[in-house]
């Protein structure tokens, strides 16, 4: 397959379409930003950890020693640095995340433009803004780029994508020193989260294989040495720091703990993990994937037929009207089909598109000076996109973990459909622009649907709660009155807790610790089944006994998704009995927890 270098050729219609797509992207972003303000985070799950951990590090605690942590140290220490520099407030992270979101948007545009064309890159910006940036698809927040459930995951994604761009740029630079930057970025990404780090290793391996196709000489050795030097620097700094603070053995074990935790039977075999990955029902997942893939194939075949028919229209004006008719026809079909569509499975075939993207990259002979670098970038990006959603491979989605894990795969699909297929169509028989317009129209229709999902979730969060450390909008409904209940709990503790007293929230809800400025005296900021399995109930109980908090807040939180419903009753019974024997009820808000009748919480005070 051959292609001419048309990167700099922009048609008149593209000169109109590209700015229009940028304007639409800006409108969508401002809409989601304004209507979603303070609504992105979940006040009970995960995001509290993203605030609490850097706060405690900024106060002098050491990760892995004083704080139980399952990710690499880079994000936690960087966020602690931000708190030190700009103040301990949720807004500090939001503003930095906003800057990072802008950078990621520009980065994606540049990468997609290098791998395809400017029009596809403009669609990529719109797709990222509408589907990923500030999305809120379920009652749980945190799966967006302003309040991510894991900054480590987002930082890892940004570092790896920046590394790929730097790798592409360094290939054209004289000398070997330019490879130091990609190596340094790769070394930093290693200390973020396992998913981007592992996928990055696969991408680098592919890049090495592609590079080895060409003859190697002294220049290659210099470049490899510069890359290795850059990679080793952050690796060595991190190892030296933790080994110095914790001791050589304990420091190394601490740094390896995220990998050990990811491979632990208590995590791999957990019902939540198995259901999220699709491994709980492999046959059912594969059957579902086959049906959705068949739907995609039908749409693509229909678009190809439309492109074939439009190419037979003799005049340019006639072709434009024919394209418009084709797009309207496809959108009408989409409107009918969307009424019965299961939106949770719409993007299951993303890994298949990654394979197609890699295959095209491998076989495409691009007639350009930078053809080898272009192939290297596409192959490395395609491999990264395929490996990153490994933990959700059979249930690939853009909600939940997919807001990061599926993003590169989504871009690979976009490039394949918007650029690769139209460019490969024989111009004498197909009107490639028709195919492109149909795919673009369907993408915009899908974007509108998903924007509607986010706006709907935003509309449910009407209650403003918080302290001078951060304010959040959350649910106020009677059946799930999170905001009013937590506000009452915080009001009670602010009135009754003395300075220096400590708090443990069970089974999770460390956001209260952060908002109240009350530290948890133990390393364990949550007591969910996976944490119990990894740390062991005996060790966690011993920590509670050695450092008993003055207050315990127990929240309504059904853990059935993890295989056990309520703490103290269905799991961690020893911890539950210890709390019952040492603490007395002093305050209740909402319905009694562990009843399943609605949201509520109780405050327990230690009996000295």
XYZ file of C-alpha atoms in Angstrom:
608
model
C 0.000 0.000 0.000
C 1.380 3.384 -0.976
C 0.401 6.901 -0.071
C 1.664 10.282 -1.134
C 2.670 12.832 1.476
C -0.371 15.098 1.707
C 0.200 16.387 5.223
C 0.532 19.984 4.011
C -2.287 19.807 1.453
C -5.489 21.216 2.896
C -8.534 21.482 0.663
C -10.889 24.439 0.707
C -13.552 22.416 2.520
C -11.005 21.424 5.171
C -10.102 25.062 5.682
C -13.697 25.590 6.727
C -14.184 22.311 8.580
C -11.059 22.502 10.753
C -11.771 25.906 12.378
C -15.425 24.894 12.758
C -14.396 21.756 14.668
C -12.108 23.809 16.923
C -14.946 26.252 17.661
C -17.296 23.353 18.435
C -14.660 21.845 20.730
C -14.325 25.138 22.602
C -18.109 25.453 22.987
C -18.403 21.876 24.282
C -15.534 22.387 26.717
C -16.967 25.621 28.127
C -20.410 24.012 28.412
C -19.076 21.029 30.360
C -16.755 23.204 32.443
C -19.451 25.676 33.508
C -22.287 23.203 34.071
C -19.990 20.653 35.679
C -18.115 23.037 37.982
C -17.447 21.348 41.367
C -19.416 18.287 40.171
C -16.598 16.156 38.686
C -15.447 14.487 41.895
C -17.082 11.844 44.028
C -17.009 12.884 47.687
C -17.022 9.297 48.990
C -14.929 7.249 46.574
C -11.293 7.630 45.455
C -10.896 11.373 44.952
C -10.593 11.953 48.678
C -7.442 9.827 48.543
C -6.066 12.063 45.787
C -6.358 15.003 48.204
C -5.536 13.277 51.500
C -2.319 11.490 50.482
C -0.446 14.560 49.151
C -1.668 16.581 52.166
C -0.113 14.057 54.561
C 3.106 13.926 52.505
C 3.270 17.739 52.624
C 2.962 17.383 56.422
C 6.058 15.165 56.529
C 4.694 11.631 56.268
C 6.455 9.125 54.003
C 4.618 7.193 51.325
C 4.452 3.407 51.831
C 5.720 3.776 55.427
C 3.118 6.094 56.955
C 0.550 5.786 54.150
C -0.657 2.577 52.536
C -0.471 3.233 48.789
C -0.922 1.054 45.712
C 0.504 3.298 42.966
C 3.896 4.693 42.056
C 5.166 7.668 44.085
C 5.482 10.321 41.364
C 1.914 11.686 41.330
C 1.537 11.748 45.123
C 4.792 13.636 45.669
C 4.143 16.038 42.797
C 0.695 16.874 44.174
C 2.233 17.319 47.632
C 4.670 19.775 46.046
C 1.715 21.688 44.571
C 0.064 21.833 48.000
C 3.288 23.130 49.531
C 3.624 25.757 46.822
C 0.041 26.958 46.366
C -1.814 25.833 49.474
C -3.736 22.768 50.633
C -6.998 23.160 48.748
C -8.889 21.087 46.196
C -8.763 24.086 43.860
C -4.981 23.744 43.711
C -5.267 20.361 42.025
C -8.217 21.446 39.878
C -6.311 24.371 38.412
C -3.248 22.261 37.717
C -5.428 19.543 36.207
C -7.025 22.200 34.006
C -3.590 23.225 32.706
C -2.682 19.579 32.188
C -5.947 19.017 30.320
C -5.105 21.862 27.953
C -1.639 20.432 27.384
C -3.030 16.945 26.754
C -5.472 18.359 24.191
C -2.647 20.058 22.288
C -0.495 16.929 22.602
C -3.211 14.680 21.175
C -3.804 17.095 18.320
C -0.110 17.098 17.456
C 0.271 13.320 17.641
C -2.846 12.630 15.570
C -1.786 15.264 12.998
C 1.609 13.577 12.644
C 0.024 10.154 12.221
C -2.773 11.235 9.866
C -3.873 14.700 8.719
C -5.062 18.028 10.081
C -8.763 17.297 9.609
C -8.507 14.056 11.591
C -6.544 15.898 14.289
C -9.339 18.482 14.555
C -11.891 15.661 14.961
C -9.596 14.167 17.617
C -9.775 17.389 19.632
C -13.580 17.390 19.429
C -13.750 13.703 20.369
C -11.432 14.093 23.363
C -13.345 17.134 24.599
C -16.786 15.572 24.229
C -16.138 11.943 25.210
C -13.318 12.122 27.750
C -12.176 15.453 29.170
C -14.986 16.322 31.635
C -17.187 13.258 31.248
C -19.561 12.034 33.955
C -21.381 8.915 32.761
C -22.450 7.257 36.037
C -23.406 8.273 39.580
C -19.764 7.865 40.607
C -17.641 10.824 39.560
C -13.839 10.845 39.276
C -13.571 9.461 35.740
C -12.544 12.683 34.054
C -9.411 14.806 33.780
C -10.230 17.514 36.340
C -10.957 15.173 39.246
C -9.465 11.805 38.241
C -9.794 8.829 40.532
C -6.039 8.396 40.087
C -3.683 11.227 39.171
C -1.002 8.571 38.784
C -2.904 7.111 35.832
C -3.409 10.497 34.150
C 0.202 11.562 34.708
C 1.369 8.239 33.298
C -0.702 8.712 30.151
C 0.569 12.271 29.619
C 4.199 11.272 30.193
C 4.046 8.321 27.788
C 2.356 10.318 25.020
C 4.900 13.107 25.481
C 7.652 10.492 25.347
C 6.310 9.171 22.027
C 6.289 12.679 20.552
C 9.817 13.322 21.841
C 10.908 9.974 20.413
C 9.572 10.989 17.003
C 11.290 14.381 17.176
C 14.611 12.968 18.361
C 14.772 10.625 15.376
C 15.440 13.612 13.113
C 17.875 15.402 15.436
C 21.619 15.121 14.801
C 23.666 13.443 17.504
C 22.452 11.137 20.221
C 21.741 13.630 23.011
C 18.154 14.234 21.879
C 17.251 10.724 23.050
C 17.910 11.714 26.665
C 14.506 13.439 26.951
C 12.411 10.443 25.787
C 14.387 8.260 28.169
C 13.843 10.654 31.060
C 10.093 10.813 30.373
C 9.925 7.014 30.205
C 11.749 6.783 33.533
C 9.244 9.165 35.126
C 6.281 7.222 33.682
C 7.625 4.078 35.327
C 6.766 5.578 38.724
C 3.157 6.499 37.953
C 0.831 3.508 37.622
C 1.256 -0.024 36.389
C -1.065 0.215 33.364
C 0.705 3.057 31.495
C 4.132 1.819 32.614
C 3.545 -1.703 31.274
C 1.961 -0.471 28.042
C 4.877 1.938 27.578
C 7.360 -0.938 27.814
C 5.484 -2.705 25.015
C 5.504 0.461 22.902
C 9.242 0.913 23.430
C 9.857 -2.693 22.458
C 7.955 -2.173 19.205
C 9.871 1.051 18.570
C 13.127 -0.837 19.060
C 12.063 -3.581 16.635
C 11.058 -1.014 13.999
C 14.333 0.828 14.491
C 16.362 -2.367 14.152
C 14.974 -2.864 10.643
C 17.427 -0.191 9.552
C 21.216 -0.688 9.687
C 22.734 0.122 13.066
C 25.955 2.004 13.555
C 27.755 4.160 16.065
C 24.885 6.676 15.958
C 22.415 4.076 17.169
C 24.673 3.171 20.088
C 24.948 6.820 21.122
C 21.198 7.297 20.927
C 20.521 4.135 22.916
C 23.032 5.247 25.541
C 21.406 8.683 25.836
C 17.967 7.076 26.188
C 19.245 4.659 28.851
C 20.878 7.518 30.731
C 17.668 9.515 30.765
C 15.683 6.458 31.845
C 18.021 5.516 34.677
C 18.124 9.006 36.222
C 14.545 9.181 37.666
C 14.676 5.450 38.402
C 17.854 5.837 40.443
C 16.685 8.985 42.241
C 13.478 7.284 43.366
C 15.230 4.092 44.499
C 17.912 6.020 46.398
C 15.323 8.227 48.138
C 13.133 5.394 49.429
C 16.030 3.113 50.288
C 17.574 5.959 52.280
C 14.330 6.712 54.130
C 13.053 3.164 54.652
C 16.182 1.068 54.390
C 17.400 -0.831 51.358
C 15.148 -3.881 51.693
C 12.044 -2.018 52.867
C 12.542 0.731 50.288
C 12.801 -1.712 47.402
C 9.811 -3.708 48.646
C 7.798 -0.485 48.918
C 8.555 0.486 45.326
C 7.648 -2.986 44.122
C 4.424 -3.106 46.167
C 2.207 -1.698 43.349
C 3.308 -4.549 41.071
C 2.849 -7.096 43.842
C -0.610 -5.713 44.625
C -1.703 -5.847 40.980
C -0.787 -9.531 40.770
C -2.188 -10.517 44.173
C -4.877 -13.254 44.086
C -7.116 -11.068 46.269
C -7.164 -8.462 43.498
C -7.145 -10.623 40.365
C -9.846 -12.915 41.709
C -12.050 -10.160 43.100
C -15.543 -10.089 41.500
C -15.242 -6.363 40.779
C -11.986 -6.826 38.849
C -13.257 -9.879 36.984
C -16.503 -8.191 35.965
C -14.716 -5.005 34.896
C -12.254 -6.966 32.740
C -14.884 -9.262 31.236
C -13.124 -12.331 32.629
C -16.085 -13.212 34.816
C -17.902 -14.440 31.711
C -15.379 -14.829 28.894
C -17.795 -16.506 26.483
C -20.449 -13.863 27.069
C -17.903 -11.075 26.628
C -16.596 -12.519 23.366
C -20.116 -13.054 22.034
C -21.002 -9.451 22.873
C -17.803 -8.244 21.221
C -18.650 -10.213 18.081
C -22.133 -8.684 17.822
C -20.931 -5.120 18.332
C -18.096 -5.651 15.856
C -20.643 -6.906 13.337
C -22.564 -3.667 13.838
C -19.417 -1.627 13.139
C -18.699 -3.720 10.048
C -22.246 -3.065 8.790
C -21.838 0.689 9.229
C -18.446 0.702 7.501
C -19.781 -1.411 4.630
C -22.739 0.935 4.241
C -20.414 3.948 4.157
C -18.248 2.248 1.515
C -21.310 1.552 -0.615
C -22.354 5.206 -0.257
C -18.844 6.305 -1.277
C -19.029 4.012 -4.316
C -22.404 5.398 -5.393
C -21.457 9.046 -4.877
C -18.332 8.596 -6.997
C -20.607 7.936 -10.006
C -22.176 11.379 -9.760
C -20.606 13.463 -12.527
C -20.674 17.033 -11.166
C -19.082 18.389 -7.985
C -22.331 20.078 -6.970
C -24.186 16.826 -7.421
C -21.619 14.983 -5.302
C -22.017 17.499 -2.500
C -25.787 17.008 -2.450
C -25.287 13.239 -2.583
C -22.904 13.382 0.392
C -25.421 15.423 2.342
C -28.155 12.913 1.557
C -25.899 10.041 2.626
C -25.053 11.700 5.945
C -28.710 12.505 6.663
C -29.654 8.911 5.863
C -27.012 7.508 8.218
C -28.005 9.919 10.995
C -31.653 8.901 10.659
C -30.634 5.244 10.949
C -28.486 6.162 13.975
C -31.446 7.926 15.576
C -33.616 4.835 15.213
C -30.911 2.407 16.350
C -29.910 4.551 19.358
C -33.284 3.957 21.026
C -32.404 0.299 21.569
C -28.630 0.695 21.881
C -26.716 -0.438 24.966
C -24.316 2.469 25.343
C -22.098 0.533 27.751
C -20.870 -1.733 24.945
C -20.610 0.744 22.067
C -16.810 0.836 22.167
C -16.069 -2.836 22.797
C -14.249 -3.235 19.427
C -11.592 -0.609 20.198
C -8.844 -3.286 20.544
C -9.800 -4.614 17.096
C -9.368 -1.141 15.629
C -5.969 -0.959 17.325
C -4.939 -4.126 15.490
C -6.198 -2.690 12.201
C -4.319 0.544 12.916
C -1.109 -1.388 13.597
C -1.589 -3.489 10.466
C -2.031 -0.418 8.255
C 0.995 1.233 9.860
C 3.100 -1.817 9.144
C 2.040 -2.277 5.523
C 1.682 1.346 4.452
C 4.553 2.626 2.312
C 4.408 6.372 2.834
C 6.204 8.437 0.215
C 7.852 11.015 2.447
C 11.241 11.892 3.863
C 10.170 10.997 7.397
C 8.453 7.738 6.430
C 10.516 5.609 8.829
C 9.886 7.941 11.781
C 6.196 8.020 10.831
C 6.019 4.222 10.871
C 7.900 4.093 14.171
C 5.494 6.581 15.791
C 2.368 4.818 14.551
C 3.597 1.368 15.534
C 4.624 2.514 19.019
C 1.373 4.436 19.508
C -0.704 1.512 18.240
C 1.026 -0.913 20.585
C 0.540 1.456 23.519
C -3.141 1.881 22.601
C -3.627 -1.890 22.414
C -1.876 -2.709 25.692
C -3.122 0.151 27.875
C -6.705 -1.168 28.275
C -5.420 -4.639 29.170
C -7.383 -4.771 32.431
C -10.643 -4.064 30.545
C -9.716 -5.799 27.292
C -12.886 -7.883 26.953
C -15.100 -5.073 28.232
C -13.417 -2.045 26.676
C -15.326 1.132 27.429
C -14.762 4.877 27.723
C -16.543 5.278 31.063
C -15.009 4.282 34.427
C -11.342 3.261 33.966
C -11.758 3.692 30.223
C -11.561 7.485 30.436
C -7.770 7.000 30.387
C -7.228 3.359 29.428
C -9.327 3.562 26.231
C -8.284 7.046 25.100
C -5.325 6.054 22.846
C -7.380 3.179 21.410
C -10.192 5.624 20.629
C -7.684 7.856 18.805
C -6.385 4.845 16.851
C -9.960 4.019 15.786
C -10.544 7.632 14.814
C -7.397 7.740 12.671
C -8.248 4.446 11.018
C -11.793 5.480 10.089
C -11.277 9.178 9.343
C -7.905 8.982 7.609
C -6.592 5.515 6.786
C -9.648 4.006 5.123
C -10.427 7.116 2.995
C -6.765 7.439 1.957
C -6.579 3.794 0.909
C -9.763 3.805 -1.177
C -9.136 3.734 -4.946
C -9.934 7.278 -6.068
C -11.269 6.076 -9.418
C -14.031 3.994 -7.830
C -14.784 5.578 -4.433
C -15.497 9.079 -3.244
C -13.306 9.102 -0.128
C -14.792 12.382 1.089
C -18.212 10.735 1.381
C -16.834 8.044 3.670
C -15.073 10.707 5.738
C -18.178 12.872 6.034
C -20.330 9.920 7.126
C -17.820 8.877 9.796
C -17.519 12.474 10.983
C -21.301 12.877 11.168
C -21.696 9.696 13.205
C -18.881 10.798 15.514
C -20.631 14.115 16.162
C -23.932 12.298 16.797
C -22.239 9.961 19.289
C -20.597 12.961 20.939
C -23.967 14.673 21.388
C -25.388 11.575 23.077
C -22.468 11.309 25.497
C -22.517 15.026 26.285
C -26.183 14.522 27.178
C -25.230 11.712 29.584
C -22.737 13.984 31.359
C -25.157 16.885 31.599
C -27.789 14.577 33.066
C -25.419 13.432 35.823
C -24.391 17.025 36.496
C -28.050 17.975 36.972
C -28.406 15.480 39.847
C -25.620 17.111 41.863
C -27.230 20.183 43.365
C -26.066 20.209 46.981
C -22.998 22.337 47.785
C -20.914 20.965 50.645
C -17.378 21.374 51.917
C -15.071 23.557 53.992
C -12.416 26.168 53.344
C -10.272 23.318 51.959
C -12.612 22.623 49.067
C -16.236 22.656 48.029
C -18.099 20.055 46.008
C -21.549 19.625 44.589
C -23.107 16.252 45.264
C -26.442 14.496 45.595
C -29.233 16.005 47.683
C -32.013 13.498 46.902
C -33.760 11.984 49.909
C -32.910 8.415 48.881
C -29.206 9.188 48.523
C -28.698 12.419 50.470
C -24.913 12.342 50.516
C -24.429 16.095 50.724
C -26.755 16.905 53.664
C -25.561 13.887 55.675
C -21.863 14.636 55.240
C -22.453 18.299 56.015
C -24.134 17.376 59.301
C -21.311 14.983 60.171
C -18.680 17.654 59.484
C -20.625 20.264 61.451
C -20.728 17.944 64.465
C -17.018 17.136 64.301
C -16.015 20.777 63.829
C -18.010 21.632 66.960
C -16.899 18.736 69.165
C -13.489 17.474 68.015
C -10.514 19.152 69.690
C -7.403 20.246 67.768
C -5.044 17.327 67.157
C -7.716 14.635 67.466
C -7.804 11.996 64.775
C -10.460 10.356 62.625
C -10.949 7.086 60.747
C -13.764 6.821 58.203
C -15.106 3.339 57.429
C -15.369 1.689 55.005
C -14.219 4.640 52.884
C -14.609 8.390 52.800
C -11.193 9.874 53.502
C -12.473 13.086 51.909
C -13.819 13.907 55.399
C -10.297 13.714 56.838
C -9.041 16.157 54.239
C -11.908 18.633 54.500
C -11.804 18.664 58.312
C -8.014 18.635 58.569
C -8.214 15.572 60.844
C -5.512 12.996 60.050
C -5.999 9.259 60.134
C -3.544 7.871 62.752
C -3.131 4.616 60.796
C -1.633 4.114 57.326
C -4.986 2.816 56.042
C -7.368 5.439 54.656
C -10.027 2.930 53.527
C -11.344 -0.441 54.649
C -12.763 -1.866 51.438
C -12.436 -5.621 50.687
C -9.446 -5.262 48.326
C -7.467 -3.246 50.874
C -8.324 -5.794 53.567
C -7.123 -8.589 51.265
C -3.852 -6.843 50.405
C -2.892 -5.486 53.818
C -4.546 -8.288 55.857
C -7.154 -7.694 58.515
C -4.767 -8.650 61.320
C -2.224 -5.991 60.330
C -4.890 -3.310 59.943
C -6.443 -4.211 63.305
C -3.039 -4.054 64.989
C -2.503 -0.580 63.549
C -5.886 0.530 64.907
C -5.073 -0.913 68.324
C -1.672 0.790 68.457
C -2.984 4.128 67.166
C -6.696 4.286 68.031
C -8.437 7.371 66.612
C -10.572 9.581 68.816
C -13.426 9.348 66.299
C -14.723 6.758 63.857
C -17.276 7.699 61.215
C -19.164 4.807 59.704
C -20.892 5.501 56.381
C -23.491 3.619 54.379
C -21.477 1.905 51.650
C -22.603 -1.328 50.026
C -19.534 -3.292 48.885
C -21.446 -6.023 47.035
C -19.484 -5.277 43.862
C -16.401 -6.558 45.694
C -18.110 -9.756 46.862
C -19.022 -8.698 50.429
C -21.687 -6.206 51.377
C -20.998 -4.504 54.720
C -17.887 -4.066 56.828
C -18.132 -5.740 60.226
C -20.967 -7.960 59.100
C -19.929 -9.613 55.837
C -16.158 -8.983 55.964
C -13.582 -7.586 58.425
C -15.677 -8.867 61.332
C -12.757 -8.708 63.771
C -12.266 -5.005 63.059
C -16.016 -4.486 63.416
C -16.064 -6.174 66.843
C -13.071 -4.121 67.993
C -14.783 -0.874 67.004
C -18.010 -1.935 68.743
C -16.116 -2.717 71.957
C -14.076 0.504 72.106
C -16.398 3.188 70.731
C -19.837 4.563 71.556
C -22.385 6.266 69.328
C -22.470 10.061 69.763
C -24.188 11.297 66.575
C -26.240 10.016 63.662
C -27.316 11.639 60.405
C -29.671 10.075 57.911
C -30.778 6.465 58.102
C -28.667 3.952 60.067
C -25.801 2.667 57.899
C -25.553 -0.972 56.798
C -29.311 -1.204 56.305
C -29.577 -0.499 52.586
C -32.501 1.864 53.227
C -30.734 5.014 52.066
C -27.665 7.052 52.865
C -26.676 7.718 56.432
C -23.698 7.902 58.769
C -22.866 7.619 62.451
C -20.112 9.190 64.536
C -18.462 7.015 67.185
C -16.330 8.378 70.042
C -13.569 6.388 71.718
C -14.264 5.365 75.306
C -11.065 6.029 77.251
